[in-house]
Coordinates of C-alpha atoms in Angstrom, one line a residue:
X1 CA 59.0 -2.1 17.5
X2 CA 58.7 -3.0 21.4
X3 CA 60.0 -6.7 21.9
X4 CA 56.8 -7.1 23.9
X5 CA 54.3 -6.0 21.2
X6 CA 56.5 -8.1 18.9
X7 CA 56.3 -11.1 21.2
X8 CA 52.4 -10.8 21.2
X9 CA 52.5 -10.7 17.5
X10 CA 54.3 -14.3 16.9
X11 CA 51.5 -15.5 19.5
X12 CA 49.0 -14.9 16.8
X13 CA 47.9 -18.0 14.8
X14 CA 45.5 -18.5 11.8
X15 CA 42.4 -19.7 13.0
X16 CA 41.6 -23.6 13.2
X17 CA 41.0 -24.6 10.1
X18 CA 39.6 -28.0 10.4
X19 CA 37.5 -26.7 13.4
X20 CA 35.9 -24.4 10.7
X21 CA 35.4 -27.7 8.1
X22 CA 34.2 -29.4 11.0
X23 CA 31.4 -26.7 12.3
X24 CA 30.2 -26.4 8.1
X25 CA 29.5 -30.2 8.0
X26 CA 27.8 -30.2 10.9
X27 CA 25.9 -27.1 9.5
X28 CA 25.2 -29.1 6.6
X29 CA 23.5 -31.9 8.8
X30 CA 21.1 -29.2 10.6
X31 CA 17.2 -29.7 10.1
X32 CA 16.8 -26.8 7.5
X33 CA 18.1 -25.8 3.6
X34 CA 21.8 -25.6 2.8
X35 CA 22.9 -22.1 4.1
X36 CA 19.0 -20.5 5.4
X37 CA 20.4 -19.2 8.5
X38 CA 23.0 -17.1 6.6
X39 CA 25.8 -15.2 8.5
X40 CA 24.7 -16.9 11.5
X41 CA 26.5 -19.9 10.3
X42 CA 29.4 -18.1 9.6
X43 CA 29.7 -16.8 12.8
X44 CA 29.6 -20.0 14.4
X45 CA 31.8 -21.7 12.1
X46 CA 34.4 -18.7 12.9
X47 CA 33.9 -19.2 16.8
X48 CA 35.1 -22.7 16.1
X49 CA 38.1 -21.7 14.1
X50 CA 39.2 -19.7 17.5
X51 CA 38.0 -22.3 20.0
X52 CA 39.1 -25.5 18.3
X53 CA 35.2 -26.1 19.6
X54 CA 32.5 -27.4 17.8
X55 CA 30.2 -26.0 20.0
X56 CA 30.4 -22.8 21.9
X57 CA 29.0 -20.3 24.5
X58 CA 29.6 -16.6 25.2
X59 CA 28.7 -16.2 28.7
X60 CA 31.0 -13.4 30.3
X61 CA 31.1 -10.6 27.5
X62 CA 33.2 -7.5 28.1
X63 CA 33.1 -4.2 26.6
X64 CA 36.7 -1.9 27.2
X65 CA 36.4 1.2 26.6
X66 CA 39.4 3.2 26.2
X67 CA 39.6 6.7 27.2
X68 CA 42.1 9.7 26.0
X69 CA 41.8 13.2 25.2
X70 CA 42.9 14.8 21.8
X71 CA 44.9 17.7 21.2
X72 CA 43.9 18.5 18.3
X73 CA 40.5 19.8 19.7
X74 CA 42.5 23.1 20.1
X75 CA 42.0 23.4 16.3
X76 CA 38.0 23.6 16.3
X77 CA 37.2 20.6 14.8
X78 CA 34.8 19.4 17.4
X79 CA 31.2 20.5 18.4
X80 CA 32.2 19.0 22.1
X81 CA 34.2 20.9 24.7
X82 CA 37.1 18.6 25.6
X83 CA 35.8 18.4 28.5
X84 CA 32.6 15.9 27.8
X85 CA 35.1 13.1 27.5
X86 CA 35.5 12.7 31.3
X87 CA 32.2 13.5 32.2
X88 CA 30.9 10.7 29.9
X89 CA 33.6 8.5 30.9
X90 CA 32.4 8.5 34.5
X91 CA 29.0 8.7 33.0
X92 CA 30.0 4.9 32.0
X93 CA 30.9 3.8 35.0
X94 CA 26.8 4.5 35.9
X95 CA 25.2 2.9 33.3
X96 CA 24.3 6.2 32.0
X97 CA 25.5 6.6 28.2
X98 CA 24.0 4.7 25.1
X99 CA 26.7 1.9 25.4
X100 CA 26.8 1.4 29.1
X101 CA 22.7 1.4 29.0
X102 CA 22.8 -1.4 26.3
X103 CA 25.3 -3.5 28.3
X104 CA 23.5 -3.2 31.7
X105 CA 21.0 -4.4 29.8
X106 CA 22.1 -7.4 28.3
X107 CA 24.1 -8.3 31.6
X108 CA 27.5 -7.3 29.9
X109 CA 30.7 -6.1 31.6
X110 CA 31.9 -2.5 31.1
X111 CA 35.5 -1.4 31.6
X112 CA 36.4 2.2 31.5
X113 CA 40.2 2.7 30.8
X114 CA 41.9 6.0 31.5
X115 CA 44.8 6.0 28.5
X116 CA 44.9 9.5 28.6
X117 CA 42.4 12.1 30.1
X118 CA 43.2 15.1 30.5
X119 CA 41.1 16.9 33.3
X120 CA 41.5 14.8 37.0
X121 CA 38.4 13.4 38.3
X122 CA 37.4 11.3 41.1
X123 CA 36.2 7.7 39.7
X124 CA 37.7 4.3 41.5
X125 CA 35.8 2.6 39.2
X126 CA 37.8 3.9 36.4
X127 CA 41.1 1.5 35.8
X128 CA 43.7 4.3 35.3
X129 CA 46.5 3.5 32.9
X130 CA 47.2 7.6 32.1
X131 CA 50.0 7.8 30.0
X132 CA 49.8 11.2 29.2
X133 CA 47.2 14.0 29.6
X134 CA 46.2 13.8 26.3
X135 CA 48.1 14.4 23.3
X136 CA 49.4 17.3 21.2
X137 CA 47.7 18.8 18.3
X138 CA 49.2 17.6 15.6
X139 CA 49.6 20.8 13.5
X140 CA 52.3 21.4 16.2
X141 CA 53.9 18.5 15.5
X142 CA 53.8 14.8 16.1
X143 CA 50.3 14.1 18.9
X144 CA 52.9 12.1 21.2
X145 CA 56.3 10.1 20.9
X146 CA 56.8 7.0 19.6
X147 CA 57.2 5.2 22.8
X148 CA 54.2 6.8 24.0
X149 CA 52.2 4.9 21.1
X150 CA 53.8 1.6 22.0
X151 CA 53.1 1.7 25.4
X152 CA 49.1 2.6 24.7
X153 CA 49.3 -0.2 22.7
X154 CA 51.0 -2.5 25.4
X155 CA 48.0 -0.8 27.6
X156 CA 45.5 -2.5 25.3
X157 CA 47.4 -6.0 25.1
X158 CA 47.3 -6.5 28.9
X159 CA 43.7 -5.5 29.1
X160 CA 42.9 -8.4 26.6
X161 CA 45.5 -10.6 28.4
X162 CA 43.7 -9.6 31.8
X163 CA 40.2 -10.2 30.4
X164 CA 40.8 -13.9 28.9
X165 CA 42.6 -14.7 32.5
X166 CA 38.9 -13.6 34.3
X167 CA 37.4 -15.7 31.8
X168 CA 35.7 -13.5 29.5
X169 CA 34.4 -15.1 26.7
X170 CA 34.2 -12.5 24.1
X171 CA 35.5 -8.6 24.1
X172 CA 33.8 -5.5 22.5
X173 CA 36.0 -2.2 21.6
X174 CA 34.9 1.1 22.3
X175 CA 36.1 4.3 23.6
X176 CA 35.5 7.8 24.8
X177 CA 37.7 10.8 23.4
X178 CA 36.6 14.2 21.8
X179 CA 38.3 14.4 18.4
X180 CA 38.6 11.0 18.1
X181 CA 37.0 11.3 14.3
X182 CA 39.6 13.7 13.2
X183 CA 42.4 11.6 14.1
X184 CA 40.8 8.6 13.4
X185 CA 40.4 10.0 10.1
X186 CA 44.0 11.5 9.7
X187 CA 44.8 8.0 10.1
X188 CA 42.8 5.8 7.5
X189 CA 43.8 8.5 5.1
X190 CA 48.1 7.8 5.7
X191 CA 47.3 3.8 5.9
X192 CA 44.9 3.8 2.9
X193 CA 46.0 6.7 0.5
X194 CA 42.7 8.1 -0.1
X195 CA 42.6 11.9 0.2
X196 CA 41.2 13.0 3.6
X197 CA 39.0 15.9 2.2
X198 CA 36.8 13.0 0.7
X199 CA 36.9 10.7 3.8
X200 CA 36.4 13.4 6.8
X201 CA 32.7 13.0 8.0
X202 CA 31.0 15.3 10.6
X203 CA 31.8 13.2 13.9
X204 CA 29.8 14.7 16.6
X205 CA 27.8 16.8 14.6
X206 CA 29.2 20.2 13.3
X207 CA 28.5 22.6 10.6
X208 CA 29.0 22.6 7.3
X209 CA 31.8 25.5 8.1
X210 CA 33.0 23.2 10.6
X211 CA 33.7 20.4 8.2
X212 CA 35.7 22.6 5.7
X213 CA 38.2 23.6 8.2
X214 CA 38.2 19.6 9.5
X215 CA 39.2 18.8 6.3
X216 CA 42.4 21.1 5.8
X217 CA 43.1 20.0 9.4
X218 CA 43.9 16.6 8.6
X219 CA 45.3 17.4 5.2
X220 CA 47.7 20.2 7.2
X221 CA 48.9 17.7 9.9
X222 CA 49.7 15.3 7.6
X223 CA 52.1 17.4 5.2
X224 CA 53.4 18.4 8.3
X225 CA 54.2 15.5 10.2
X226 CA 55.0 13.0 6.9
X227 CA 53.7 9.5 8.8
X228 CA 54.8 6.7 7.2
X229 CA 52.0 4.3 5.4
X230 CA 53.7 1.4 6.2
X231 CA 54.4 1.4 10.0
X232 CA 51.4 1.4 11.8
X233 CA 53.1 3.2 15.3
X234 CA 54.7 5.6 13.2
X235 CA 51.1 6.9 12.4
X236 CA 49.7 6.7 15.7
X237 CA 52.1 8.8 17.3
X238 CA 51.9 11.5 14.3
X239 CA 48.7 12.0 14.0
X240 CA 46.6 9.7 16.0
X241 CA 45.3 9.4 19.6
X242 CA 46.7 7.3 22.8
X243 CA 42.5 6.1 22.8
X244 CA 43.3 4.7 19.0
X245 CA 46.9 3.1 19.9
X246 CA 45.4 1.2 23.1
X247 CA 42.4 -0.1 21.0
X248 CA 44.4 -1.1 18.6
X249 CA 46.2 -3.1 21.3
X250 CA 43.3 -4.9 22.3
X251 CA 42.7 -6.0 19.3
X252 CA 46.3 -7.9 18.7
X253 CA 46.0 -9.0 22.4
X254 CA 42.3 -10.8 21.8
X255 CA 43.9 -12.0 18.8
X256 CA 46.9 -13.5 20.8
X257 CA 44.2 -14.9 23.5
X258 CA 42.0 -16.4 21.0
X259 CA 39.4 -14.2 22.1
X260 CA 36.6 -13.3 19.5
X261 CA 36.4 -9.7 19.4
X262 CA 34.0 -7.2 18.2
X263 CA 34.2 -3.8 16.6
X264 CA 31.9 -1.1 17.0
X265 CA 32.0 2.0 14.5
X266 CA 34.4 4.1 12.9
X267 CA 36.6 4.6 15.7
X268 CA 36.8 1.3 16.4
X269 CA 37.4 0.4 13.1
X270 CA 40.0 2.3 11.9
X271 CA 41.7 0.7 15.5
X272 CA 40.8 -2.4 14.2
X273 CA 42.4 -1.3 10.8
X274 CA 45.7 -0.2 12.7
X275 CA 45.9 -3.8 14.1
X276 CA 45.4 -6.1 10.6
X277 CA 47.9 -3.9 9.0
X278 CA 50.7 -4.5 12.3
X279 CA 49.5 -8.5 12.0
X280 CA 46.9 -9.2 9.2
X281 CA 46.4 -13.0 10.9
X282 CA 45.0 -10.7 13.8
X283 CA 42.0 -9.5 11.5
X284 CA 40.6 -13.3 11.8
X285 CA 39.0 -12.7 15.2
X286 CA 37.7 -9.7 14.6
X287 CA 33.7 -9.5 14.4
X288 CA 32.0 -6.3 13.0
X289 CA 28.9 -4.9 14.8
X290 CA 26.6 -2.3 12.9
X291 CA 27.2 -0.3 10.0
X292 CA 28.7 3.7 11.3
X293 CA 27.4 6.5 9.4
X294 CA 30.4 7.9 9.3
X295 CA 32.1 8.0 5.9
X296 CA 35.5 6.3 6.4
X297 CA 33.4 3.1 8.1
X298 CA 32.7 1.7 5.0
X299 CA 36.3 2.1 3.6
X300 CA 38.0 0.5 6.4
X301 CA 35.3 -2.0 7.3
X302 CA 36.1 -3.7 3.6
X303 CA 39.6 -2.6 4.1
X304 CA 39.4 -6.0 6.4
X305 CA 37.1 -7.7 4.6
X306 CA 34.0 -7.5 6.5
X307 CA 30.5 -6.9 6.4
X308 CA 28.6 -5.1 9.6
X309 CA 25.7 -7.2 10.6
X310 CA 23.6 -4.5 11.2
X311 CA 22.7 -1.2 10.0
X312 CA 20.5 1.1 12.6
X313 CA 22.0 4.8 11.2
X314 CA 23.7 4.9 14.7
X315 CA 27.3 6.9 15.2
X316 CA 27.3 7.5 18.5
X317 CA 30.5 5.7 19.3
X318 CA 31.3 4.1 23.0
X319 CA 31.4 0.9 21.6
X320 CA 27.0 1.1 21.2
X321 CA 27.1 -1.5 18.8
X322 CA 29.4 -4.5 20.4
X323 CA 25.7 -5.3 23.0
X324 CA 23.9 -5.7 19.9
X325 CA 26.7 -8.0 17.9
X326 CA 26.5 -10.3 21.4
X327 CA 23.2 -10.9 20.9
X328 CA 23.5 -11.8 17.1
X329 CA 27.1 -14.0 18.2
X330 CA 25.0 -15.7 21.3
X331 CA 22.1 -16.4 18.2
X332 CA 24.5 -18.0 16.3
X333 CA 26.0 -20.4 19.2
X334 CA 22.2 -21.2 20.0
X335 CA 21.9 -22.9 16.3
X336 CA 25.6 -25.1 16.8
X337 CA 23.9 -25.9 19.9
X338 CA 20.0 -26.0 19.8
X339 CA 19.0 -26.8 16.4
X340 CA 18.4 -30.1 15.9
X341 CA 19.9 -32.5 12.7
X342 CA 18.1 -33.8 10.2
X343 CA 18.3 -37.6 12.1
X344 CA 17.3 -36.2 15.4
X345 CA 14.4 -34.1 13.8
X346 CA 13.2 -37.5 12.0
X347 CA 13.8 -36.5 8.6
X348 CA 14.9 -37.9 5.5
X349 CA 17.3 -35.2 3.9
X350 CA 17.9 -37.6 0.9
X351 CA 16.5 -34.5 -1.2
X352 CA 18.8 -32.2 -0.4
X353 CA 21.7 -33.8 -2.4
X354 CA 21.3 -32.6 -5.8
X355 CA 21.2 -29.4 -4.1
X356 CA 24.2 -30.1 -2.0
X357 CA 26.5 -31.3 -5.2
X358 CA 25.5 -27.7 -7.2
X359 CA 27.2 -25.6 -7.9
X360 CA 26.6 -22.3 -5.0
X361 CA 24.0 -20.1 -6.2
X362 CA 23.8 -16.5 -6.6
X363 CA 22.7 -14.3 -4.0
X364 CA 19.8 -12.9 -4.4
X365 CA 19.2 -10.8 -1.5

């Protein structure tokens, strides 16, 4: 592997452990019953373990989005001309998709990364770190070289190196590529061994036609190009996407930084996937967003042991869900912070220690 992906790697600790003990007890002391504010609490606690804080604030939030083409588009496996992924890359640079929208919104940060486009266009505000225009299909052969995997991933490293050094306090991970579900899905198949013909979902919407021929896709690229399970770049360049490769990056360099970061659906998942299997300590920052109604989501999602926050039906990509997981991360910060104890609220929380000293009940919702 590339001595500076491996460098990053060793820079990525487990997560402060008696920061984390520290943020429950304090939990403990808050002005309410043990546990009632639920995976808020959690989320805190976890922003501690990555701070070393016991009390923290988001207030720059960044979502990259990284942008490639996908050769294997050629195949009809997409309802989208190839076309629509610079238009709606621009398109983010406007404020005009369902993730840039949300974020102009909220007041957060959107970066548009060019990993690999393939038409030219005429966008300054795009941050152009082309590395190919776009991939190969992958019935053809392998989508790109080795190297060329490594250095998307390197792409996605700096840009989390870059944001922490403009003091960004949190990162989402989206991204912009038509075909991105058919590699994405080529690709949780290899690194989980499930068969691709039950894990392929519809992506952008196409027909039931459509979907059959997705399917034996996948499963055709794969016998073809034999990626193997257990190296993470091998698998990228065979049969994933330059988009996936530098997301994946992003993720191991937040992870290096320290910086909490967020996935958003299945894309970003399955990037996120890529990352816990190169470093698993890496999968500690990682916060989910909403729950994609894509079919592989749910495998990879507990593939890394998380739960989505939220479930809205949405698949729409981008990185849509990372505004909404701020929100609910800035919500948890305003309880470490805001909520008062049980001294300062003036209340004797004497009868709370028999229920302290149980045993941890069952959930029940």
């Amino acid at each position: 592997m590339n001595k500076k992906i491996l460098q990053t790697l060793q820079e990525i600790t487990p997560l402060n452990q008696n920061a984390i003990l520290a943020a429950q007890k304090y939990q403990s002391s808050l002005a309410m019953p043990p546990g009632s504010m639920g995976e808020l609490l959690e989320i805190g606690a976890k922003l501690s373990g990555i701070t070393g804080k016991l009390h923290n604030s988001l207030p720059k939030k960044r979502i990259v989005v990284l942008a490639a083409d996908n050769g294997i588009v050629a195949e009809g496996v997409s309802s989208a001309p190839q076309s629509v992924t610079v238009s709606q890359a621009i398109n983010m640079t406007k404020s005009l998709t369902g993730m840039s929208a949300l974020a102009k919104h909220f007041g957060n940060e959107v970066q548009v990364v060019d990993v690999g486009i393939k038409y030219s266009y005429d966008c300054p505000q795009i941050l152009n770190k082309n590395i190919r225009k776009g991939t190969n299909s992958f019935l053809n052969g392998p989508a790109m070289s080795r190297e060329e995997a490594e250095n998307a991933v390197l792409v996605g490293i700096e840009l989390a190196k870059s944001a922490k050094s403009s003091g960004i306090s949190v990162l989402g991970v989206g991204e912009m590529g038509i075909g991105n579900t058919t590699t994405s899905t080529a690709v949780l198949s290899v690194l989980t061994g499930l068969d691709a013909g039950e894990i392929t979902g519809r992506g952008g919407c196409i027909t039931d036609e459509m979907l059959l021929h997705k399917k034996e896709v996948i499963k055709k690229g794969i016998e073809l190009n034999k990626p193997q399970k257990n190296d993470v770049i091998d698998v990228l360049s065979k049969v994933g996407g330059l988009d996936l490769a530098a997301m994946c990056g992003v993720f191991l360099g937040a992870a290096a930084e320290k910086l909490p970061v967020v996935i958003d659906g299945y894309i970003s998942v399955v990037a996120a996937l890529c990352a816990a299997r190169i470093c698993p300590n890496s999968a500690r920052y990682f916060f989910s967003s909403h729950c994609s109604e894509e079919i592989g989501y749910k495998i990879a999602i507990n593939e890394l042991s998380l739960a989505p926050y939220l479930n809205l039906r949405m698949r729409l990509g981008e990185g849509s869900g990372c505004p909404l997981a701020f929100e609910i991360m800035d919500a948890a910060c305003v309880i470490m912070n805001d909520m008062a104890t049980f001294e300062q609220a003036k209340i004797n929380d004497d009868y709370l220690s028999e229920i302290r000293n149980a045993p941890p009940m069952e959930t029940i919702c």
